[in-house]
Amino acid sequence: MEKNNTVLVASSSSLDVAALELALARHDYRVESVGSGDHALELARAGGVVLVLLDTILAGSADLELTGQLTQSDPDRRIPVLLMSHRPSQDEQQRAARAGADGYFSLPLATTSVVDHVLFALKGQRIGGFDLEVNYHMMAAASPDAVMLLDMDSGRPIDLNHRAEQLLGRSALELLSSPLSALCERGQMEAMMQSVLAGELRVHRLTFRHSSGRTIDCNARGVRIAKPGRKLFHVRFVDVTGTQRAEDLRVGQERLLEMMARGVPLEDTLHKLVQLVESQSDGVLCSVMLLDDDGVHMRCACCPSLPASYAALLEGMAIGPGVGSCGTAMHRREAVVVSDIEHDPLWAPYLELIKDFGLRACWSMPIMQDEQKVLGSFAMYYRTVRHPDADEQRLIGVASHLASIAIERAQREAELQRHRSHLEELVEARTAELSRAKEHAELTSEELQSTLENLSMTQEELVRRDKLAALGSLVAGVAHELNTPIGNSLVTASTLADHTAQLSAQVKAGIRRSELDNYLARAGEAGDIIQRNLQRAANLVASFRQIAVETTDAQRRHFFLDQLLQEMLAPLWASLPQPRPNLVLDVVPGLQLNSYPGPLSQAVGHLVDNCIVHAFNTPGTGEPAVTITASALGSEILLTVADNGAGIAPEHLRRVFDPFYTTRLGAGQSGLGLYITHNIVTGVLAGHVDVSSTPGQGTTFTIRIPATAPL
């Protein structure tokens, strides 16, 4: 060391001089400590002191006069003085500046910070035994990352900050004493130096060995520093071990899931899983245990890094509340963490068996199919006493989950294979059974064919009978309705013929005027009777023709419903005898239809006529009224004809649309009006008609027809 290399510490309190001496030694400075101001001044005047760390308690009176005396103690140069205060204040700092102090800081202070103050005061002129234009150490100390200054010729660090020591787990003296490449994977540091010499500015991936033995992945970026006669470069290191391992874990999980999807054997999948987990944690030895179908005994499925003799000890062992880590985890259905095997009661019965394997910690997580079913366990062993951190707890959780997916998939595949084998046997048996069933079915089919032919003939006969019955009912109804007027006409005509024959005989014998007048009167009455009955028969025939609804003669056109109903109902209502019911017409204006107005008017007319004839023939029903409403309902028209009359009894309600059905038979009603209405609405108008009634409250007929009738 050079002569002028002493940092003098003058303090009355305990300062970690040893740590300060060790830290400054790498910068070629030595440290000497004194406990009084006079002694400090004496050593400074003797020479060799480059800087003084002075406690304000020893600096003299309020003027801190010892500060100035120390700065001027060497006649050849000024000595920097840094004041250290246990009770710092702004006033004291101002007095320190007036006294000529080069720096002022409070105590206690970390050794690294004291070193930074010292090197800053010395302006960085003694780093590594040569001069730099910048204070590298101060720059490195302020860096948030680990940084080093390397000599490219020797490969050894010249300077580094505290974060570099933390990153590699080694002291500055250890790092400064050997080439950095000794801690790095072969060739990586050399390749980086060549890249820096070539002027490349890029990030390099370096892998270091921590003092604990674990590996550290770093992103390193280096830049060359110009210094005549020396090849120096500054390197910044960023620890990406966690990031890299997280990425490796993600990729590993994807590959494992892909293996499961491809149906890779369970043994290979678990082996890959164990390798993945062991790459994520330094020094870990993993195992996967499976629980037998009996739910009691376990067997080793995969433990490539554990001694084979140790794995043999686990084979067939029964789980229980105190069976190491794995047996207990499966028994409890929860994670079991043993940080120190030698002092944990779970391992006490097995210490003699495992003492030669060097296992000191074991964490086990049960592999669960669901909340109740245990498939096995995933264990992480270490040869040192240790407790899992948060990352390792997540890691074993991920591992057990992946193992559960792989084991469950393998079990289902095995079960499926058993089902396939059994299915082949079932298929053969079923095929034979189906062959026999086919023969039986063919015989049954012939019988069914014959039965179907007979059924078809029977159905045709039933349809024919129904048609004949319907025709007979219609003919009977027509005959019944026509029989009365035709019979009356025949009787009257026969009587008139008898009177005429009598008149002829009387004429030959001589007729009196009174007899002729009597004949003429009777003949006039007979003519009236015949005319009325024949007219009624003609009307009945016209009604019968309306039963078969035809659209060939009906005119289709666009029309407004409110106008049609007003034009139709006005003359109808005017022709009714007094007292006539009130008519209420409530039709939404502007309802336009493209349909058949003639048949629609006829259908509504029959409904109104039915109300007038049947609803108000019972006294005491109140003021009679007929209400007609119409509105749009989507693409349909909803039209109702309602009265407040006597209503229809339930036993008659279901038959109101039957032909020739009337409750006023013999009172001039044929029972065809509602039947014709039903045929018109469901046929020509392609709609639907319903009726509802409450006895004593009235009847409502509801018609729903499309606004545009089908062609």
XYZ file of C-alpha atoms in Angstrom:
711
model
C 0.000 0.000 0.000
C 1.054 3.577 -0.570
C 2.091 5.742 2.295
C -0.782 8.244 2.026
C -3.661 5.794 2.337
C -4.940 6.109 5.920
C -8.535 6.993 6.753
C -8.518 8.339 10.304
C -11.611 7.754 12.486
C -11.894 10.065 15.545
C -14.934 9.084 17.565
C -15.866 8.795 21.226
C -18.657 6.260 20.493
C -18.629 2.709 19.227
C -18.308 2.688 15.445
C -17.937 -0.589 13.521
C -14.344 0.137 12.586
C -13.668 -3.493 11.645
C -16.420 -3.544 9.025
C -15.312 -0.151 7.745
C -11.706 -1.341 7.539
C -12.778 -4.436 5.548
C -14.915 -2.428 3.165
C -12.201 0.206 2.472
C -9.469 -2.367 2.094
C -10.624 -3.295 -1.392
C -10.024 0.314 -2.359
C -6.442 0.172 -0.943
C -7.232 2.247 2.136
C -6.382 1.403 5.702
C -8.328 2.591 8.766
C -6.939 3.914 12.057
C -9.157 4.786 14.994
C -8.566 7.260 17.872
C -10.744 8.388 20.774
C -9.691 12.064 21.216
C -9.353 15.161 19.087
C -5.751 15.851 20.190
C -4.649 12.370 19.212
C -6.354 12.764 15.836
C -4.563 16.078 15.192
C -1.239 14.515 16.178
C -1.630 11.614 13.684
C -2.808 13.952 10.909
C 0.326 16.124 11.342
C 2.498 13.003 11.262
C 1.438 12.392 7.638
C -0.187 9.604 5.635
C -3.790 10.548 6.468
C -5.969 11.091 3.375
C -9.304 11.685 5.131
C -10.622 12.155 8.661
C -14.010 10.922 9.994
C -14.534 13.262 12.971
C -17.216 12.933 15.650
C -18.806 16.370 16.341
C -18.408 15.653 20.076
C -14.585 15.775 19.592
C -14.605 18.710 17.136
C -14.146 21.392 19.812
C -16.502 24.110 20.978
C -19.511 25.495 19.163
C -17.245 26.632 16.325
C -16.001 23.062 15.720
C -12.485 24.534 15.448
C -10.740 21.103 15.289
C -12.267 20.681 11.818
C -10.216 23.503 10.352
C -7.068 22.440 12.209
C -7.303 18.915 10.726
C -7.855 20.159 7.164
C -4.658 22.255 7.465
C -2.561 19.727 9.412
C -0.562 18.578 6.320
C 1.511 21.428 4.844
C 1.602 19.732 1.414
C -2.152 19.249 0.838
C -5.589 19.759 2.329
C -7.079 16.779 4.210
C -10.877 16.243 3.732
C -12.825 16.052 7.007
C -16.298 14.426 7.326
C -18.256 15.290 10.464
C -20.424 12.614 12.101
C -23.235 13.732 14.428
C -25.324 11.729 16.890
C -27.783 14.607 17.162
C -27.869 16.253 13.779
C -29.484 19.646 13.334
C -29.612 22.287 10.676
C -27.712 24.720 12.890
C -24.917 22.222 13.472
C -24.727 21.465 9.761
C -24.342 25.186 9.016
C -21.583 25.487 11.637
C -19.848 22.447 10.112
C -19.869 24.115 6.719
C -18.420 27.348 8.176
C -15.700 25.304 9.898
C -14.621 23.867 6.511
C -16.048 20.330 6.769
C -16.251 18.390 3.473
C -19.316 16.458 4.551
C -21.837 16.032 7.337
C -24.013 12.981 8.128
C -25.867 11.503 11.076
C -25.089 8.384 13.095
C -25.772 5.509 13.244
C -25.190 4.822 9.540
C -24.600 1.583 7.644
C -21.006 0.775 6.805
C -21.711 0.827 3.069
C -23.111 4.344 3.354
C -20.084 5.510 5.359
C -17.851 4.084 2.637
C -19.854 5.909 0.007
C -19.343 9.215 1.873
C -15.617 8.539 2.178
C -15.120 7.681 -1.480
C -17.211 10.603 -2.594
C -15.073 12.968 -0.501
C -11.952 11.472 -2.056
C -13.593 12.114 -5.473
C -13.033 8.549 -6.656
C -9.366 8.957 -7.399
C -8.125 5.728 -5.789
C -10.494 3.044 -7.217
C -8.448 -0.032 -8.143
C -5.173 1.833 -7.939
C -5.820 4.129 -10.878
C -7.732 7.293 -11.648
C -11.194 7.601 -13.289
C -12.934 10.703 -14.502
C -16.073 9.738 -12.508
C -16.705 8.485 -9.001
C -17.603 4.912 -10.043
C -18.174 3.672 -6.531
C -20.714 6.389 -5.777
C -22.476 5.634 -9.053
C -22.514 1.900 -8.250
C -23.790 2.491 -4.733
C -26.728 4.480 -6.092
C -27.638 1.832 -8.676
C -30.803 -0.203 -7.935
C -29.213 -3.195 -9.674
C -26.095 -5.238 -9.069
C -23.143 -3.634 -10.941
C -19.437 -4.425 -11.340
C -16.399 -2.874 -12.940
C -14.331 -5.657 -14.581
C -10.761 -5.794 -15.807
C -11.085 -7.631 -19.100
C -7.486 -8.803 -19.101
C -7.738 -10.634 -15.768
C -11.492 -11.131 -15.723
C -11.523 -9.986 -12.109
C -13.857 -7.379 -10.652
C -12.218 -4.061 -9.730
C -15.210 -2.589 -7.969
C -18.794 -3.623 -7.220
C -21.727 -2.511 -5.136
C -23.468 -4.101 -2.199
C -26.264 -5.473 -4.389
C -23.734 -7.538 -6.332
C -22.617 -9.077 -3.049
C -26.233 -9.891 -2.197
C -26.941 -11.307 -5.649
C -24.081 -13.811 -5.517
C -24.111 -14.374 -1.760
C -20.387 -13.531 -1.443
C -18.426 -10.717 0.168
C -16.641 -8.062 -1.826
C -13.248 -9.498 -0.868
C -14.267 -12.943 -2.192
C -15.469 -11.474 -5.470
C -12.432 -9.225 -5.926
C -10.012 -12.089 -5.350
C -10.907 -14.325 -8.331
C -12.135 -14.065 -11.954
C -15.894 -13.684 -12.236
C -15.972 -16.479 -14.831
C -15.199 -18.931 -12.008
C -18.730 -18.339 -10.715
C -20.371 -18.454 -14.129
C -21.162 -21.301 -16.500
C -18.266 -22.041 -18.834
C -17.922 -19.759 -21.824
C -20.683 -17.311 -20.929
C -18.435 -14.589 -19.479
C -15.866 -14.960 -22.271
C -18.593 -14.653 -24.904
C -19.911 -11.517 -23.238
C -16.435 -9.931 -23.130
C -15.916 -10.665 -26.826
C -19.279 -9.098 -27.575
C -18.360 -5.967 -25.604
C -14.981 -5.704 -27.365
C -16.799 -5.982 -30.697
C -18.902 -2.975 -29.739
C -22.178 -4.904 -29.424
C -24.785 -3.528 -27.062
C -27.137 -6.331 -26.179
C -28.425 -8.305 -23.226
C -26.616 -11.535 -22.356
C -28.039 -14.404 -20.314
C -25.557 -15.503 -17.604
C -25.985 -18.296 -15.067
C -24.107 -17.905 -11.751
C -23.628 -20.184 -8.772
C -24.773 -18.664 -5.510
C -22.738 -19.352 -2.394
C -25.615 -21.616 -1.253
C -25.169 -23.762 -4.337
C -28.304 -22.692 -6.187
C -28.144 -21.278 -9.693
C -29.011 -17.698 -10.557
C -30.142 -16.606 -14.024
C -29.215 -13.013 -14.835
C -29.696 -10.641 -17.713
C -26.370 -8.802 -18.090
C -25.591 -5.734 -20.162
C -21.971 -4.543 -20.459
C -20.380 -1.368 -21.795
C -16.665 -0.674 -22.237
C -15.042 2.191 -20.272
C -12.243 4.096 -21.978
C -9.024 4.092 -19.949
C -5.579 4.334 -21.561
C -3.673 1.115 -21.173
C -6.558 -0.769 -19.558
C -9.549 -2.728 -20.897
C -12.381 -2.064 -18.481
C -16.087 -2.562 -18.787
C -19.081 -1.842 -16.627
C -21.671 -4.644 -16.217
C -25.188 -4.436 -14.845
C -26.873 -7.646 -13.656
C -30.640 -8.189 -13.284
C -31.750 -11.356 -11.507
C -34.377 -13.069 -13.708
C -34.275 -16.430 -11.941
C -37.850 -16.116 -10.737
C -39.095 -14.900 -14.095
C -37.262 -17.627 -15.973
C -38.454 -20.320 -13.630
C -42.035 -19.067 -13.913
C -41.773 -19.242 -17.689
C -40.186 -22.709 -17.497
C -43.008 -23.789 -15.175
C -45.658 -22.479 -17.573
C -44.070 -24.200 -20.555
C -43.595 -27.368 -18.504
C -47.259 -27.407 -17.500
C -48.311 -27.028 -21.135
C -46.081 -29.921 -22.182
C -47.408 -32.095 -19.364
C -51.007 -31.389 -20.341
C -50.121 -32.163 -23.947
C -48.596 -35.490 -22.852
C -51.774 -36.312 -20.939
C -53.910 -35.427 -23.952
C -51.793 -37.682 -26.188
C -52.180 -40.577 -23.777
C -48.515 -40.859 -22.793
C -48.060 -43.595 -20.130
C -48.510 -42.406 -16.554
C -44.949 -43.351 -15.542
C -43.455 -41.098 -18.242
C -45.802 -38.238 -17.376
C -44.990 -38.374 -13.656
C -41.257 -38.597 -14.406
C -41.529 -35.421 -16.508
C -43.493 -33.731 -13.704
C -40.828 -34.603 -11.119
C -38.086 -33.252 -13.383
C -40.035 -30.004 -13.835
C -40.486 -29.455 -10.092
C -36.850 -30.336 -9.312
C -35.728 -27.720 -11.851
C -37.791 -25.090 -10.025
C -36.186 -25.437 -6.573
C -32.493 -25.980 -5.870
C -31.621 -29.104 -3.950
C -35.083 -30.622 -4.023
C -35.691 -34.375 -4.431
C -39.255 -35.248 -5.428
C -41.389 -38.357 -5.194
C -44.895 -39.382 -6.238
C -46.653 -42.030 -4.141
C -49.877 -43.752 -5.245
C -52.538 -45.105 -2.902
C -53.720 -48.641 -3.698
C -57.371 -49.425 -4.368
C -57.672 -50.722 -0.800
C -57.153 -47.139 0.420
C -54.518 -48.286 2.923
C -51.228 -49.168 1.271
C -49.042 -46.911 -0.836
C -46.481 -47.623 -3.492
C -43.772 -45.543 -5.125
C -44.768 -44.401 -8.615
C -41.866 -42.057 -9.396
C -38.814 -40.941 -7.368
C -35.838 -40.776 -9.761
C -33.628 -38.607 -7.535
C -34.136 -40.487 -4.288
C -31.968 -43.518 -3.463
C -33.514 -46.741 -4.767
C -33.090 -48.392 -1.367
C -35.091 -45.599 0.249
C -37.871 -45.979 -2.333
C -37.962 -49.714 -1.560
C -38.661 -48.920 2.104
C -41.786 -46.981 1.140
C -43.235 -49.722 -1.084
C -46.396 -51.238 0.418
C -46.271 -49.159 3.610
C -49.671 -48.471 5.217
C -50.752 -44.859 5.633
C -51.693 -43.528 9.055
C -51.669 -40.553 11.429
C -47.931 -40.830 12.162
C -46.408 -42.405 9.050
C -43.839 -39.826 7.988
C -44.906 -36.999 5.711
C -46.538 -38.895 2.822
C -48.458 -41.471 4.854
C -49.737 -38.776 7.209
C -50.695 -36.405 4.362
C -52.766 -39.114 2.667
C -54.359 -40.070 5.964
C -55.203 -36.487 6.965
C -56.078 -35.386 3.391
C -54.047 -32.212 3.961
C -50.509 -30.917 3.412
C -47.863 -32.014 5.926
C -44.686 -29.913 6.290
C -41.757 -31.412 8.206
C -38.920 -28.884 8.335
C -36.595 -31.046 10.448
C -37.019 -34.798 10.071
C -34.708 -35.641 12.963
C -36.821 -33.713 15.486
C -40.356 -34.312 14.176
C -42.540 -36.967 15.876
C -44.010 -38.060 12.519
C -40.606 -39.435 11.528
C -39.498 -40.749 14.927
C -40.284 -44.435 14.154
C -38.242 -44.330 10.950
C -35.083 -42.413 11.934
C -32.926 -45.555 12.104
C -34.138 -46.644 8.673
C -33.378 -43.339 6.940
C -30.309 -42.122 8.831
C -27.958 -43.133 5.999
C -29.861 -41.213 3.276
C -29.154 -37.664 4.541
C -32.753 -36.447 4.230
C -33.521 -33.572 6.632
C -36.800 -32.021 5.416
C -39.891 -33.408 3.683
C -43.039 -31.573 2.602
C -45.908 -33.706 1.309
C -49.167 -32.709 -0.406
C -51.994 -35.247 -0.879
C -53.082 -35.814 -4.479
C -56.869 -35.577 -4.415
C -59.458 -36.577 -6.997
C -62.149 -34.719 -5.065
C -62.667 -33.582 -1.481
C -62.840 -37.175 -0.214
C -60.943 -39.482 -2.589
C -57.147 -39.613 -2.189
C -55.064 -40.749 -5.168
C -51.590 -40.423 -3.625
C -49.091 -37.790 -2.520
C -46.432 -35.502 -3.974
C -43.391 -34.971 -1.741
C -40.419 -32.591 -1.835
C -37.305 -33.720 0.108
C -34.272 -31.616 1.052
C -30.925 -32.546 2.574
C -30.988 -29.425 4.747
C -33.375 -28.280 7.440
C -35.729 -25.786 5.857
C -39.309 -24.533 5.692
C -41.157 -23.811 2.433
C -41.585 -20.224 1.330
C -44.651 -18.934 -0.508
C -43.268 -19.828 -3.954
C -42.442 -23.379 -2.872
C -45.904 -23.805 -1.351
C -47.461 -22.754 -4.649
C -45.099 -25.064 -6.514
C -46.053 -28.182 -4.551
C -49.712 -27.235 -4.960
C -49.314 -26.999 -8.742
C -47.409 -30.292 -8.788
C -50.087 -32.174 -6.831
C -52.811 -30.740 -9.077
C -51.017 -31.808 -12.258
C -50.370 -35.223 -10.740
C -54.064 -35.614 -9.922
C -55.001 -34.860 -13.542
C -52.456 -37.371 -14.862
C -53.391 -40.120 -12.378
C -57.124 -39.650 -12.831
C -56.753 -39.700 -16.632
C -54.672 -42.903 -16.435
C -57.229 -44.553 -14.154
C -60.064 -43.640 -16.479
C -58.102 -44.896 -19.466
C -57.513 -48.208 -17.692
C -61.175 -48.406 -16.764
C -62.118 -47.605 -20.344
C -59.849 -50.364 -21.581
C -61.559 -52.810 -19.236
C -64.902 -51.653 -20.554
C -63.699 -52.119 -24.132
C -62.704 -55.705 -23.416
C -65.988 -56.372 -21.685
C -67.828 -54.609 -24.475
C -66.435 -57.008 -27.067
C -67.869 -59.908 -25.103
C -71.176 -58.107 -24.785
C -71.202 -57.349 -28.523
C -70.699 -60.995 -29.400
C -73.468 -62.080 -27.048
C -75.711 -59.295 -28.233
C -75.058 -60.143 -31.880
C -76.215 -63.709 -31.321
C -79.249 -62.433 -29.450
C -80.054 -59.975 -32.231
C -79.780 -62.705 -34.842
C -82.385 -64.704 -32.989
C -84.487 -61.584 -32.514
C -84.219 -60.821 -36.230
C -85.647 -64.197 -37.144
C -88.453 -63.688 -34.672
C -89.017 -60.152 -35.977
C -89.312 -61.383 -39.543
C -92.039 -63.779 -38.495
C -93.732 -61.063 -36.466
C -93.434 -58.662 -39.411
C -95.396 -60.991 -41.637
C -98.108 -61.210 -39.013
C -98.107 -57.419 -38.588
C -98.365 -56.925 -42.337
C -101.418 -59.098 -42.431
C -102.849 -57.275 -39.422
C -102.177 -53.895 -41.067
C -103.982 -54.966 -44.218
C -106.992 -56.020 -42.157
C -106.778 -52.775 -40.173
C -106.654 -50.730 -43.375
C -109.729 -52.478 -44.699
C -111.482 -51.940 -41.375
C -110.496 -48.260 -41.368
C -111.834 -47.770 -44.879
C -115.076 -49.468 -43.864
C -115.350 -47.215 -40.784
C -114.750 -44.098 -42.887
C -117.379 -45.245 -45.365
C -119.842 -45.884 -42.530
C -119.094 -42.449 -41.000
C -119.716 -40.806 -44.350
C -122.933 -42.702 -44.806
C -123.986 -41.843 -41.240
C -123.245 -38.165 -41.813
C -125.088 -38.256 -45.135
C -127.983 -40.045 -43.498
C -128.120 -37.450 -40.739
C -128.084 -34.661 -43.310
C -130.768 -36.319 -45.454
C -132.856 -36.957 -42.359
C -132.542 -33.331 -41.341
C -133.421 -32.093 -44.819
C -136.364 -34.489 -45.025
C -137.589 -33.425 -41.597
C -137.386 -29.728 -42.417
C -139.007 -30.070 -45.887
C -141.652 -32.563 -44.780
C -143.785 -30.014 -42.925
C -144.250 -27.365 -45.659
C -144.561 -29.954 -48.421
C -146.991 -32.028 -46.346
C -149.086 -28.949 -45.580
C -149.135 -28.079 -49.270
C -150.209 -31.637 -50.222
C -153.029 -31.697 -47.645
C -154.296 -28.286 -48.719
C -154.082 -29.184 -52.402
C -155.950 -32.458 -51.783
C -158.665 -30.647 -49.843
C -158.970 -28.068 -52.632
C -159.330 -30.882 -55.163
C -162.166 -32.431 -53.140
C -163.980 -29.091 -52.947
C -163.528 -28.607 -56.664
C -165.061 -32.041 -57.403
C -168.040 -31.168 -55.188
C -168.400 -27.841 -56.967
C -168.454 -29.585 -60.358
C -171.287 -31.875 -59.220
C -173.206 -28.946 -57.849
C -172.791 -27.004 -61.093
C -174.414 -29.845 -63.037
C -177.287 -29.999 -60.577
C -177.535 -26.291 -60.248
C -175.470 -24.251 -57.906
C -176.488 -21.507 -55.687
C -174.515 -18.314 -55.371
C -173.825 -18.871 -51.687
C -172.233 -22.225 -52.454
C -170.004 -20.629 -55.114
C -168.947 -17.859 -52.741
C -168.119 -20.477 -50.099
C -165.969 -22.417 -52.556
C -164.146 -19.340 -53.718
C -163.336 -18.371 -50.120
C -161.986 -21.806 -49.339
C -159.973 -21.842 -52.586
C -158.379 -18.493 -51.708
C -157.380 -19.758 -48.248
C -155.947 -22.949 -49.745
C -153.924 -20.945 -52.232
C -152.463 -18.806 -49.494
C -151.560 -21.885 -47.439
C -149.907 -23.587 -50.420
C -147.985 -20.424 -51.355
C -146.665 -19.889 -47.804
C -145.562 -23.502 -47.403
C -143.910 -23.644 -50.819
C -142.115 -20.361 -50.053
C -140.874 -21.827 -46.774
C -139.671 -24.927 -48.634
C -137.864 -22.723 -51.132
C -136.168 -20.822 -48.295
C -135.087 -24.091 -46.697
C -133.604 -25.297 -49.985
C -131.678 -22.017 -50.259
C -130.351 -22.534 -46.719
C -129.314 -26.083 -47.537
C -127.331 -24.821 -50.510
C -125.383 -22.503 -48.170
C -124.132 -25.491 -46.153
C -121.593 -26.322 -48.869
C -119.517 -23.137 -48.833
C -118.103 -22.306 -52.244
C -115.616 -19.551 -53.045
C -115.990 -19.680 -56.806
C -118.790 -17.108 -56.752
C -117.371 -15.049 -53.856
C -115.610 -11.832 -54.759
C -112.194 -11.160 -53.191
C -111.211 -7.533 -52.746
C -109.678 -4.946 -50.419
C -112.204 -3.349 -48.036
C -112.387 -1.529 -44.711
C -114.079 -3.571 -42.005
C -115.846 -0.669 -40.263
C -117.467 0.459 -43.527
C -118.557 -3.084 -44.384
C -120.225 -3.655 -41.007
C -121.997 -0.281 -41.035
C -123.366 -0.860 -44.554
C -124.497 -4.391 -43.635
C -126.016 -3.731 -40.217
C -127.864 -0.467 -40.920
C -130.634 -1.962 -43.120
C -130.735 -5.133 -40.992
C -131.343 -3.129 -37.836
C -133.906 -0.875 -39.477
C -135.994 -3.883 -40.553
C -136.302 -5.263 -37.020
C -139.624 -4.739 -35.238
C -139.823 -2.590 -32.145
C -138.654 -2.806 -29.499
C -135.333 -3.695 -31.095
C -132.096 -4.254 -29.033
C -129.416 -1.582 -28.793
C -126.616 -2.009 -31.300
C -123.073 -1.055 -30.209
C -120.488 -1.031 -33.003
C -116.916 -0.668 -31.634
C -114.590 -1.254 -34.596
C -111.069 0.199 -34.848
C -111.158 2.579 -37.818
C -108.978 1.836 -40.819
C -108.816 -1.978 -40.464
C -108.239 -3.040 -44.069
C -108.722 -6.620 -45.230
C -107.952 -8.424 -48.455
C -110.638 -11.088 -48.190
C -114.219 -11.983 -49.109
C -116.668 -9.303 -47.865
C -119.804 -11.225 -48.982
C -119.206 -14.407 -46.941
C -117.948 -12.309 -43.991
C -121.167 -10.238 -44.015
C -123.216 -13.425 -44.208
C -121.378 -14.975 -41.228
C -121.776 -11.827 -39.085
C -125.444 -11.587 -40.121
C -126.138 -15.110 -38.925
C -124.472 -14.319 -35.564
C -126.550 -11.148 -35.123
C -129.711 -12.974 -36.150
C -128.896 -15.722 -33.633
C -128.599 -13.089 -30.870
C -131.942 -11.501 -31.776
C -133.817 -14.807 -32.028
C -132.389 -16.670 -29.034
C -130.891 -14.154 -26.573
C -133.832 -11.905 -25.835
C -136.797 -14.293 -25.858
C -136.759 -14.598 -22.065
C -138.358 -11.694 -20.156
C -136.486 -9.883 -17.440
C -132.966 -9.982 -18.961
C -132.547 -6.214 -18.717
C -132.160 -3.719 -21.550
C -131.159 -5.851 -24.568
C -127.959 -4.958 -26.392
C -125.730 -6.477 -29.053
C -122.089 -5.355 -29.152
C -119.815 -5.874 -32.162
C -116.067 -5.178 -31.691
C -113.105 -5.590 -34.027
C -109.369 -4.974 -33.655
C -106.036 -6.064 -35.143
C -104.059 -8.854 -33.490
C -100.767 -9.139 -35.362
C -101.580 -10.272 -38.895
C -105.087 -11.337 -37.845
C -108.409 -9.618 -37.207
C -110.245 -10.318 -33.955
C -114.041 -9.791 -34.305
C -116.601 -10.460 -31.536
C -120.409 -10.464 -31.479
C -121.701 -10.372 -27.895
C -125.128 -10.003 -26.255
C -126.315 -9.556 -22.701
C -129.200 -11.962 -23.079
C -130.205 -15.288 -21.600
C -126.999 -17.116 -22.497
C -126.595 -20.754 -23.539
C -126.881 -23.689 -21.179
C -123.690 -25.773 -20.834
C -125.363 -28.894 -22.281
C -126.221 -26.966 -25.476
C -122.992 -24.955 -25.784
C -120.859 -27.706 -27.306
C -123.447 -28.407 -30.058
C -124.290 -24.890 -31.262
C -122.304 -25.376 -34.514
C -123.915 -28.749 -35.337
C -126.247 -28.739 -38.384
C -130.016 -28.736 -37.696
C -129.429 -28.237 -33.968
C -131.765 -25.609 -32.485
C -133.482 -25.042 -29.168
C -136.478 -23.516 -30.963
C -137.468 -26.404 -33.161
C -140.955 -25.863 -34.495
C -140.692 -22.094 -34.085
C -139.472 -21.520 -37.621
C -135.805 -22.174 -36.977
C -133.821 -24.700 -39.053
C -130.666 -24.892 -36.883
C -128.376 -24.101 -39.839
C -127.362 -20.480 -39.154
C -124.410 -21.140 -36.840
C -123.393 -24.205 -38.859
C -123.192 -22.040 -42.010
C -121.258 -19.388 -40.063
C -118.757 -22.034 -38.904
C -118.261 -23.290 -42.482
C -117.750 -19.766 -43.830
C -115.219 -18.741 -41.158
C -113.174 -21.967 -41.252
C -113.495 -22.454 -45.001
C -113.660 -19.347 -47.146
C -112.133 -16.961 -44.612
C -109.508 -19.518 -43.308
C -110.166 -18.505 -39.700
C -111.535 -19.841 -36.450
C -114.734 -19.231 -34.488
C -115.341 -19.842 -30.761
C -118.253 -19.322 -28.407
C -118.404 -18.641 -24.684
C -121.479 -18.103 -22.585
C -122.666 -17.695 -19.018
C -126.366 -18.419 -18.445
C -128.207 -15.258 -17.460
C -125.292 -12.983 -18.492
C -125.026 -13.372 -22.244
C -123.078 -15.034 -25.056
C -119.941 -14.000 -26.978
C -118.922 -15.345 -30.400
C -115.257 -14.683 -31.300
C -113.981 -14.815 -34.878
C -110.254 -14.781 -35.755
C -109.465 -14.454 -39.450
C -106.306 -13.447 -41.344
C -106.274 -9.900 -42.668
C -105.231 -11.387 -45.995
C -107.229 -14.483 -46.891
C -105.228 -17.320 -48.488
C -105.644 -17.823 -52.215
